[in-house]
PDB file of C-alpha atoms and ligand atoms in Angstrom:
ATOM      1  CA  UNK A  14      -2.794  -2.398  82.857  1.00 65.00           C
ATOM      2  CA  UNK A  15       0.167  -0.977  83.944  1.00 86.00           C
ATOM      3  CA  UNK A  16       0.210   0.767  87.470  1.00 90.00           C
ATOM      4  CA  UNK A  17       0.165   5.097  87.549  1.00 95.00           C
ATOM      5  CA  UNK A  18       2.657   6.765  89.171  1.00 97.00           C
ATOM      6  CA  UNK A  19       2.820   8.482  92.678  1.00 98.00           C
ATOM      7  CA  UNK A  20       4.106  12.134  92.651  1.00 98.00           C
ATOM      8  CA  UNK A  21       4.277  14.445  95.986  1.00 98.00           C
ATOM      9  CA  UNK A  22       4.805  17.532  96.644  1.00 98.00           C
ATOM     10  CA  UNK A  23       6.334  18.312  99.520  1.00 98.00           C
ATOM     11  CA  UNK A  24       7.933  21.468 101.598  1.00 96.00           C
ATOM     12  CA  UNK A  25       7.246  24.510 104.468  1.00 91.00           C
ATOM     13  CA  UNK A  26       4.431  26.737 104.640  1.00 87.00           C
ATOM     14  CA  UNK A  27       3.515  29.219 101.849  1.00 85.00           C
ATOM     15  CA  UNK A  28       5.863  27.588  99.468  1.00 88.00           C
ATOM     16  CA  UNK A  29       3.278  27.603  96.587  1.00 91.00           C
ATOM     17  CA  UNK A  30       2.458  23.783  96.656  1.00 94.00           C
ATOM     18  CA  UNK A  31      -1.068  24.083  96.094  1.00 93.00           C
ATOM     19  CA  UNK A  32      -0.833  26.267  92.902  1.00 95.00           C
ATOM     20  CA  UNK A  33       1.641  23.989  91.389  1.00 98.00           C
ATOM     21  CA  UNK A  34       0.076  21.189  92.016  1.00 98.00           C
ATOM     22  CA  UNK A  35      -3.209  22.202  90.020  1.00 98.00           C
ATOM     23  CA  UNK A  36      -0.417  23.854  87.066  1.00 98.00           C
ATOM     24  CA  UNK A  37       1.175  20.013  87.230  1.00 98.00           C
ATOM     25  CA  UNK A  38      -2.374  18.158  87.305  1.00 98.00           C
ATOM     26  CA  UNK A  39      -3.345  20.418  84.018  1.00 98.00           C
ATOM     27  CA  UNK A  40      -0.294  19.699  82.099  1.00 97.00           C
ATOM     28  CA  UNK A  41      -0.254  15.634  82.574  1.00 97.00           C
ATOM     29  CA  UNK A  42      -4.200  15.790  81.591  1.00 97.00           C
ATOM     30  CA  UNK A  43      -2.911  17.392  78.485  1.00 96.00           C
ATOM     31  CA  UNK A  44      -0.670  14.988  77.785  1.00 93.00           C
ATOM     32  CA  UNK A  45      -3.855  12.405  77.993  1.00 94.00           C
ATOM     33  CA  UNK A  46      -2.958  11.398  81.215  1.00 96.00           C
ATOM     34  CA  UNK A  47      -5.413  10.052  83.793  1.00 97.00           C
ATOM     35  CA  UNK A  48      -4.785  12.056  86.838  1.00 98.00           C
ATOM     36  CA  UNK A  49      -5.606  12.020  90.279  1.00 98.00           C
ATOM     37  CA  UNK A  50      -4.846  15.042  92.707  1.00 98.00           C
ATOM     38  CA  UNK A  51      -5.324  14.906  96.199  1.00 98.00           C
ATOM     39  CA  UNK A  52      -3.736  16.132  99.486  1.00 98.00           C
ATOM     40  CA  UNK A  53      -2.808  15.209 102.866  1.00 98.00           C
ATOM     41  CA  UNK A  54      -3.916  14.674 105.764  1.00 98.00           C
ATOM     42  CA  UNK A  55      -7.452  14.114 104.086  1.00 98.00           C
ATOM     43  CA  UNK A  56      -8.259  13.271 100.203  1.00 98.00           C
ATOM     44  CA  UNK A  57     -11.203  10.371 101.605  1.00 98.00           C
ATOM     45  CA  UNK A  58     -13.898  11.639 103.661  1.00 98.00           C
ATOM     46  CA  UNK A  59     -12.648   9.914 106.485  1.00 98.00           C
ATOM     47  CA  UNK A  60      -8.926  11.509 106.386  1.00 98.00           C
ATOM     48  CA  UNK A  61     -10.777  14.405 105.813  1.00 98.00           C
ATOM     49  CA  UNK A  62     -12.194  14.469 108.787  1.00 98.00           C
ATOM     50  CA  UNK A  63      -9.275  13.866 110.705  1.00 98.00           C
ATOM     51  CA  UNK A  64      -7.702  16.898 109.245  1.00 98.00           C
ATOM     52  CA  UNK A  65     -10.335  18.654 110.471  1.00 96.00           C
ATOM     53  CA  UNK A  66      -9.562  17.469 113.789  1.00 96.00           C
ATOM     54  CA  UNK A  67      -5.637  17.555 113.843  1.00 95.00           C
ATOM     55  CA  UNK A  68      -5.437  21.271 111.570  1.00 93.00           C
ATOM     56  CA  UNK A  69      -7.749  23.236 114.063  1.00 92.00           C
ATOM     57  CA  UNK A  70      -7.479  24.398 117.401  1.00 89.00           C
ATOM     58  CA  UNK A  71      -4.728  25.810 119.539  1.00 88.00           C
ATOM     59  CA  UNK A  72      -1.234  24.851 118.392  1.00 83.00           C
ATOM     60  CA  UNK A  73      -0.506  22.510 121.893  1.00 88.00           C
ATOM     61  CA  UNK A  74      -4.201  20.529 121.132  1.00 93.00           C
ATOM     62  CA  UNK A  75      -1.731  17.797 120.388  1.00 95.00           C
ATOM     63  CA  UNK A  76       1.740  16.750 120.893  1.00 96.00           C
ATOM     64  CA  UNK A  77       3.636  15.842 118.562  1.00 96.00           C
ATOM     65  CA  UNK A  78       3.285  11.930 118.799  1.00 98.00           C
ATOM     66  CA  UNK A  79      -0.570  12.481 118.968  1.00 97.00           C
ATOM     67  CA  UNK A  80       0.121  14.190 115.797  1.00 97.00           C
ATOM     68  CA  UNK A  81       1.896  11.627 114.120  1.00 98.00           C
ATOM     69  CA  UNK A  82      -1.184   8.957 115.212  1.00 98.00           C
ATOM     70  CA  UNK A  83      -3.575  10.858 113.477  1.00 98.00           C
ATOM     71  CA  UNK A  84      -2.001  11.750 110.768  1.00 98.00           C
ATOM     72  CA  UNK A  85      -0.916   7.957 109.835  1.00 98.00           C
ATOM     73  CA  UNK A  86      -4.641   7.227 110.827  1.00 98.00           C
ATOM     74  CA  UNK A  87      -5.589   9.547 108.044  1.00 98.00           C
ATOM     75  CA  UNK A  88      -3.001   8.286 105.704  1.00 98.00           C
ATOM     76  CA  UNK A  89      -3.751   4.896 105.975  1.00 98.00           C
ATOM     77  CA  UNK A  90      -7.467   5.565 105.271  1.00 98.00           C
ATOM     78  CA  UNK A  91      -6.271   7.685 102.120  1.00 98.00           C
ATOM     79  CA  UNK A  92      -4.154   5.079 100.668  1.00 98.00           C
ATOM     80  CA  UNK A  93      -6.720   2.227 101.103  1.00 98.00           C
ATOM     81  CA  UNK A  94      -9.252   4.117  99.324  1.00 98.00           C
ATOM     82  CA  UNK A  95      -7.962   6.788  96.759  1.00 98.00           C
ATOM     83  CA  UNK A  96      -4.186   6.128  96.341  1.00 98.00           C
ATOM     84  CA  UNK A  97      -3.905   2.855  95.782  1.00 98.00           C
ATOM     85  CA  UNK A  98      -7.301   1.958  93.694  1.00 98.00           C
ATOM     86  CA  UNK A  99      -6.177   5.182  91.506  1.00 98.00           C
ATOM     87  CA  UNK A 100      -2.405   3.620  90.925  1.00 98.00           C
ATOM     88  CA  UNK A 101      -3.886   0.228  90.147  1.00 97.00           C
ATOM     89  CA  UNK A 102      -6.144   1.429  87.595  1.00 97.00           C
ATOM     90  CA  UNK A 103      -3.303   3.203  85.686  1.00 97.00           C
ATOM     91  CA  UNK A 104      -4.322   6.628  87.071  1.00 98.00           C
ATOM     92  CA  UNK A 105      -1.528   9.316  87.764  1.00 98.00           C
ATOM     93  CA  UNK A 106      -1.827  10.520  91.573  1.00 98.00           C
ATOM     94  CA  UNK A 107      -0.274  14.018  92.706  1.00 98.00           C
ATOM     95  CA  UNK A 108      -0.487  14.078  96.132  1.00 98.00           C
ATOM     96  CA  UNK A 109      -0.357  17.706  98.354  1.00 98.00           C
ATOM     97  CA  UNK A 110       2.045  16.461 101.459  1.00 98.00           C
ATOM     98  CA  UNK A 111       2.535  12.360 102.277  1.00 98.00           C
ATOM     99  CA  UNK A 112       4.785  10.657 104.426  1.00 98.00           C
ATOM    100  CA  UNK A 113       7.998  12.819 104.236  1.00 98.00           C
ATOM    101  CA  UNK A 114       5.297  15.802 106.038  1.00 98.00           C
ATOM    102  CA  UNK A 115       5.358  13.707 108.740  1.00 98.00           C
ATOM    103  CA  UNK A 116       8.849  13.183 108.811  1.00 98.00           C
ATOM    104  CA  UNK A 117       9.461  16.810 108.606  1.00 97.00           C
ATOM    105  CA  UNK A 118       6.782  18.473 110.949  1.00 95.00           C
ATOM    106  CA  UNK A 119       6.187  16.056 113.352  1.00 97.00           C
ATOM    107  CA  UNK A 120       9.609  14.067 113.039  1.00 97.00           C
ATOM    108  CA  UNK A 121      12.689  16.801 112.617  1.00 96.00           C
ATOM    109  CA  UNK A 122      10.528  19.605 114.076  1.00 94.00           C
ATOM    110  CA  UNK A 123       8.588  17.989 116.427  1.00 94.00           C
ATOM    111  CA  UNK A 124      11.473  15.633 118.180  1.00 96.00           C
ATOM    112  CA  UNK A 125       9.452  12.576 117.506  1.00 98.00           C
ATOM    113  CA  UNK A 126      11.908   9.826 117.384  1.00 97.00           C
ATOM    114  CA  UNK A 127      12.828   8.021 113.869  1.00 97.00           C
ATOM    115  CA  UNK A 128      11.926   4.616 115.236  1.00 98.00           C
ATOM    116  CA  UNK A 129       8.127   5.456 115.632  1.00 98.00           C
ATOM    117  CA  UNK A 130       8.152   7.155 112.265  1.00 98.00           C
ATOM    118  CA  UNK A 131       9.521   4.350 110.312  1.00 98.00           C
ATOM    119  CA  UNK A 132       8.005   1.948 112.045  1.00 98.00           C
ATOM    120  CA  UNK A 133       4.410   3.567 110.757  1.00 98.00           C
ATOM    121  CA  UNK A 134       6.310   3.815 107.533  1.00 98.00           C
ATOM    122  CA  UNK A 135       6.861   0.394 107.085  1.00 98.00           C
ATOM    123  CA  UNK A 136       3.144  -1.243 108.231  1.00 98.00           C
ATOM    124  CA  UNK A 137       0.790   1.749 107.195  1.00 98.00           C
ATOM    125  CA  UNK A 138       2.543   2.791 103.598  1.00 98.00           C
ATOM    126  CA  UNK A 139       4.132  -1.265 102.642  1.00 96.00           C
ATOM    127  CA  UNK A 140       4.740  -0.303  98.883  1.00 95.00           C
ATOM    128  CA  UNK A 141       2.358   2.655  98.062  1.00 97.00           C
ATOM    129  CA  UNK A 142       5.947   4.938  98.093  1.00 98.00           C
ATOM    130  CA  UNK A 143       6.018   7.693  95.574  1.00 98.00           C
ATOM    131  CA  UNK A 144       8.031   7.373  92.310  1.00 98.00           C
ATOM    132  CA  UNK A 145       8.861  11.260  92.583  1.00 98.00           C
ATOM    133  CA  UNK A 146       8.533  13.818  95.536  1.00 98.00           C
ATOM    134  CA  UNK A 147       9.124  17.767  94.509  1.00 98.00           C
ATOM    135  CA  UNK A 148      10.962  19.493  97.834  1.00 98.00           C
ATOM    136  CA  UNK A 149       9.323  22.781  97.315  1.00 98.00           C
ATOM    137  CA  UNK A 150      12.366  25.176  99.322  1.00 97.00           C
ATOM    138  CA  UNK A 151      11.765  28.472 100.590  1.00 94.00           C
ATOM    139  CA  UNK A 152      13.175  30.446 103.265  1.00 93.00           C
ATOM    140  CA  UNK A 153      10.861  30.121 106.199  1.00 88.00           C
ATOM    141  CA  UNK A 154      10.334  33.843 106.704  1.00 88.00           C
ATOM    142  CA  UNK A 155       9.201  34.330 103.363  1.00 87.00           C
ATOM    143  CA  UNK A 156       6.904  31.060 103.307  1.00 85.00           C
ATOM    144  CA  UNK A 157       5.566  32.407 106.625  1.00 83.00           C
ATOM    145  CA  UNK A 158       4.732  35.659 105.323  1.00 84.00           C
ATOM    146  CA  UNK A 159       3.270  34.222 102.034  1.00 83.00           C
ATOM    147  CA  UNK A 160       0.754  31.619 104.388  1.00 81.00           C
ATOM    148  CA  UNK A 161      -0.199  34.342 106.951  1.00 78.00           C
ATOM    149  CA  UNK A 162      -1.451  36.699 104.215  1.00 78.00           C
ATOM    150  CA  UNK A 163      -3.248  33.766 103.033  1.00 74.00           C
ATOM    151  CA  UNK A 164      -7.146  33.560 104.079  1.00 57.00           C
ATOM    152  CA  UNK A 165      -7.898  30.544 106.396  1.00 65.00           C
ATOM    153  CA  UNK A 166      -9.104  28.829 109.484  1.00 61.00           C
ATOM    154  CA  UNK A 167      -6.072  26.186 109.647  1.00 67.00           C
ATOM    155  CA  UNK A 168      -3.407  27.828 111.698  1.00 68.00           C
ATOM    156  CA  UNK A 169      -1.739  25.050 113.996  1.00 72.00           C
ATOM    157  CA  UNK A 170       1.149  25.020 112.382  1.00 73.00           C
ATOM    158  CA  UNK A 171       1.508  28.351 110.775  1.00 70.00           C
ATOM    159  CA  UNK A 172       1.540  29.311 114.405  1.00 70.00           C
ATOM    160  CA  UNK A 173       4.453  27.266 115.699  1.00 76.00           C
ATOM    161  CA  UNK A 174       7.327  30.344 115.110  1.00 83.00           C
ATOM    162  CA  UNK A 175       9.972  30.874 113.434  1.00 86.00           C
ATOM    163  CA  UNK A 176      12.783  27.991 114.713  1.00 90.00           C
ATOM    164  CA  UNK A 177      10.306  25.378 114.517  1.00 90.00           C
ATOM    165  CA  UNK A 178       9.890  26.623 110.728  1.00 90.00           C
ATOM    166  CA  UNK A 179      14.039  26.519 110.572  1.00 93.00           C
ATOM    167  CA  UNK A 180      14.129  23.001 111.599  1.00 94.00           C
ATOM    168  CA  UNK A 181      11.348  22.051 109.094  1.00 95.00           C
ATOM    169  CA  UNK A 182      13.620  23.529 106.114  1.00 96.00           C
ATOM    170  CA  UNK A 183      16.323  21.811 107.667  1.00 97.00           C
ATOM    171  CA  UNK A 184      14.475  18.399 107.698  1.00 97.00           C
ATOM    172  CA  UNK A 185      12.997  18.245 104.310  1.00 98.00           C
ATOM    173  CA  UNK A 186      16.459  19.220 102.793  1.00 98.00           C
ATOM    174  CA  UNK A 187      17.729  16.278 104.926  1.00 98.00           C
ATOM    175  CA  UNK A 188      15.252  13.862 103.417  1.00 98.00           C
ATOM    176  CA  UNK A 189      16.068  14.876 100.080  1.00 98.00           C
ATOM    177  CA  UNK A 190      19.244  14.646 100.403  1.00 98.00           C
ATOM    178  CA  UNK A 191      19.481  11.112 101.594  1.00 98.00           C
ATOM    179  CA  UNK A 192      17.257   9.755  98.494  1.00 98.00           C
ATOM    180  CA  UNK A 193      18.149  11.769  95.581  1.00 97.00           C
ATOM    181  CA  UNK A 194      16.687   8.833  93.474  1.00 97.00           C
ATOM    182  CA  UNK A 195      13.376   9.911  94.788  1.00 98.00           C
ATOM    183  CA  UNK A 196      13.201  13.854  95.157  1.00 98.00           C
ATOM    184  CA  UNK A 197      13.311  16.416  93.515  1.00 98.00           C
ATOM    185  CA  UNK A 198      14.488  20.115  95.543  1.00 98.00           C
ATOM    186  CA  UNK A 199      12.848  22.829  93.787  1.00 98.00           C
ATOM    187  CA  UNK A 200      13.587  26.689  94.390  1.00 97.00           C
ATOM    188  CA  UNK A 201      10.533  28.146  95.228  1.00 96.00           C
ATOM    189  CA  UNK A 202      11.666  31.677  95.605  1.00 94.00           C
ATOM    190  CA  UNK A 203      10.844  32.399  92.076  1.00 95.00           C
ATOM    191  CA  UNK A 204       7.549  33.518  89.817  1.00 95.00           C
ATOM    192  CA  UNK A 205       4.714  31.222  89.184  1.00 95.00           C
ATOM    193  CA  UNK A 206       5.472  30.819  85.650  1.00 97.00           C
ATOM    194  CA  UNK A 207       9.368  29.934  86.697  1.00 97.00           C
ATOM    195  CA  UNK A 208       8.755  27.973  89.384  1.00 97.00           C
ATOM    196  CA  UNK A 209       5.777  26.030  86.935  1.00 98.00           C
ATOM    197  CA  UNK A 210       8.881  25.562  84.710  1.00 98.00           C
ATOM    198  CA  UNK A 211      11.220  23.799  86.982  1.00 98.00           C
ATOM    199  CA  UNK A 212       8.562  21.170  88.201  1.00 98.00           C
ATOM    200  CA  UNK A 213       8.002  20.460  84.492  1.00 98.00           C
ATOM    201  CA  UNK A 214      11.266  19.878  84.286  1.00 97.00           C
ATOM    202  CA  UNK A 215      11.514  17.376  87.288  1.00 98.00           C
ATOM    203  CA  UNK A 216       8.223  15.054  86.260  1.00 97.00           C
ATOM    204  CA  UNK A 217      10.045  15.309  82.337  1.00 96.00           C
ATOM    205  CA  UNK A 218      13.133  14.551  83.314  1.00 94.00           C
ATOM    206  CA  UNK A 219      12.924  12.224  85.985  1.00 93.00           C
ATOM    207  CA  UNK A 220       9.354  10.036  84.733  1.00 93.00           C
ATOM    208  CA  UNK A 221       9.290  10.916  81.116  1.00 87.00           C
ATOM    209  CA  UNK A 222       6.026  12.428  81.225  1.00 75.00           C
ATOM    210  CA  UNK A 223       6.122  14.319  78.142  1.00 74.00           C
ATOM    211  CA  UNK A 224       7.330  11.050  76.563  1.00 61.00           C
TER     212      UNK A 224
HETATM  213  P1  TMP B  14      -1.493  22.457 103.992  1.00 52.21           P
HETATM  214  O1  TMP B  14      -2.730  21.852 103.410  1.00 52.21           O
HETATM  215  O2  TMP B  14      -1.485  23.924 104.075  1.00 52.21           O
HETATM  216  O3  TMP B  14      -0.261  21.910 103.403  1.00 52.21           O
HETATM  217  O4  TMP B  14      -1.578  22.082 105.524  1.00 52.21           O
HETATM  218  C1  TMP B  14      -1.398  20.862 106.050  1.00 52.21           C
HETATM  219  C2  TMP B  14      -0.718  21.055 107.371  1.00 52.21           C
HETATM  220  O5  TMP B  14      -0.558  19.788 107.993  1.00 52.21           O
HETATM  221  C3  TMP B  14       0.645  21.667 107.238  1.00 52.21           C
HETATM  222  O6  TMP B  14       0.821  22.640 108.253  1.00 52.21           O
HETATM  223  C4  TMP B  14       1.570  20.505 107.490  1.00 52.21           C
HETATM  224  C5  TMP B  14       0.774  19.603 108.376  1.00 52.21           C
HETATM  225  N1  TMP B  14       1.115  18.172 108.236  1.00 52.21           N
HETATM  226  C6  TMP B  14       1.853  17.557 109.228  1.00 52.21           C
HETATM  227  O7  TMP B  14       2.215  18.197 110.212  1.00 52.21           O
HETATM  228  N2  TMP B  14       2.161  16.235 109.102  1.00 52.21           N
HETATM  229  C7  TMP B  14       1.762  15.483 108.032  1.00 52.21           C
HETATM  230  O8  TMP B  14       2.061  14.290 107.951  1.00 52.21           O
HETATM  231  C8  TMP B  14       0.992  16.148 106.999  1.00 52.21           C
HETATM  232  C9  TMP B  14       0.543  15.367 105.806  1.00 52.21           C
HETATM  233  C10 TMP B  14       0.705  17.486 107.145  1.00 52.21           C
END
């Protein structure tokens, strides 16, 4: 059997990731697709209950390299038992934030160094790398205002301000923009429906999913 393919999604706060991702999951099951969606940090019990841990509390509970611990704790944990059993059985996963989060929040934004990062990179992911990863891009006011007025318990990082929110943009632009091969940017200042359209778009165009 062949081996599924690995789509993220990827961007700032209150950039609609969550939506599309359930729009995206519906549209490859209607295409007869086997399809696995799941999120990060979490998507196996035990990731899950590291989010629990790393999501809640006040936003200095951790520092930054803490942060990036936990979260490849969680990831690793993830990939053993969802992502990679999923891929090998042919299954589609769409994955809510992987590696490039980390790279972003806790890397670009939170001044953890590169070597660290892709050191982790290298031993905790080997070759479960995604196929595609959709940049969802939003100004960070906007995303902020969009996550605030959303219902929740998990504020860490919603409550880091506005320049750490600047240098996340900045990041995740940056890692797009060094492997176009890989991502996807898509303008998330739009409608449901349009934005919905433009990540059809990507998969189509970029894995043939309609094909
Ligand atoms: P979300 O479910 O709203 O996307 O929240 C997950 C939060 O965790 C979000 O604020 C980004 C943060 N995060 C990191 O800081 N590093 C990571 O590696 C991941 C996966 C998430």
């Amino acid at each position: 059997m062949s081996r599924g393919r690995f789509i993220t999604f990827e961007g700032g706060e209150g950039a609609g990731k969550s939506t599309q991702l359930k729009r995206l999951v519906a549209r490859l099951e209607g295409e007869g697709r086997k399809v696995v969606a799941t999120r990060e940090p979490g998507g196996s019990p035990g990731a899950e209950s590291i989010r629990e841990l790393v999501l809640n509390g006040a936003a200095d509970r951790w520092s930054p390299t803490t942060e990036t611990l936990l979260m490849y704790a969680a990831r690793r944990d993830h990939i053993e038992r969802v992502v990679r059993p999923a891929l090998t059985r042919g299954a589609w996963v769409v994955c809510d934030r992987f590696a490039d989060s980390t790279r972003a929040y806790q890397g670009a934004a939170g001044g953890v160094g590169p070597a660290l990062i892709s050191a982790l990179e290298a031993e905790v992911l080997e070759d479960t790398r995604p196929d595609l990863t959709l940049v969802f891009d939003l100004p960070p006011d906007v995303g902020l205002q969009r996550a605030q007025a959303r219902a929740g318990g998990e504020m860490r990082f919603e409550s880091k301000g506005l320049a750490f929110h600047e240098r996340l943009r900045e990041g995740f632009l940056a890692i797009a923009a060094a492997e176009p091969a890989r991502c996807a940017v898509i303008d998330a200042d739009a409608s449901l429906d349009e934005v919905e359209a433009r990540v059809w778009a990507a998969v189509c165009g970029r894995l043939g999913a309609d094909g």
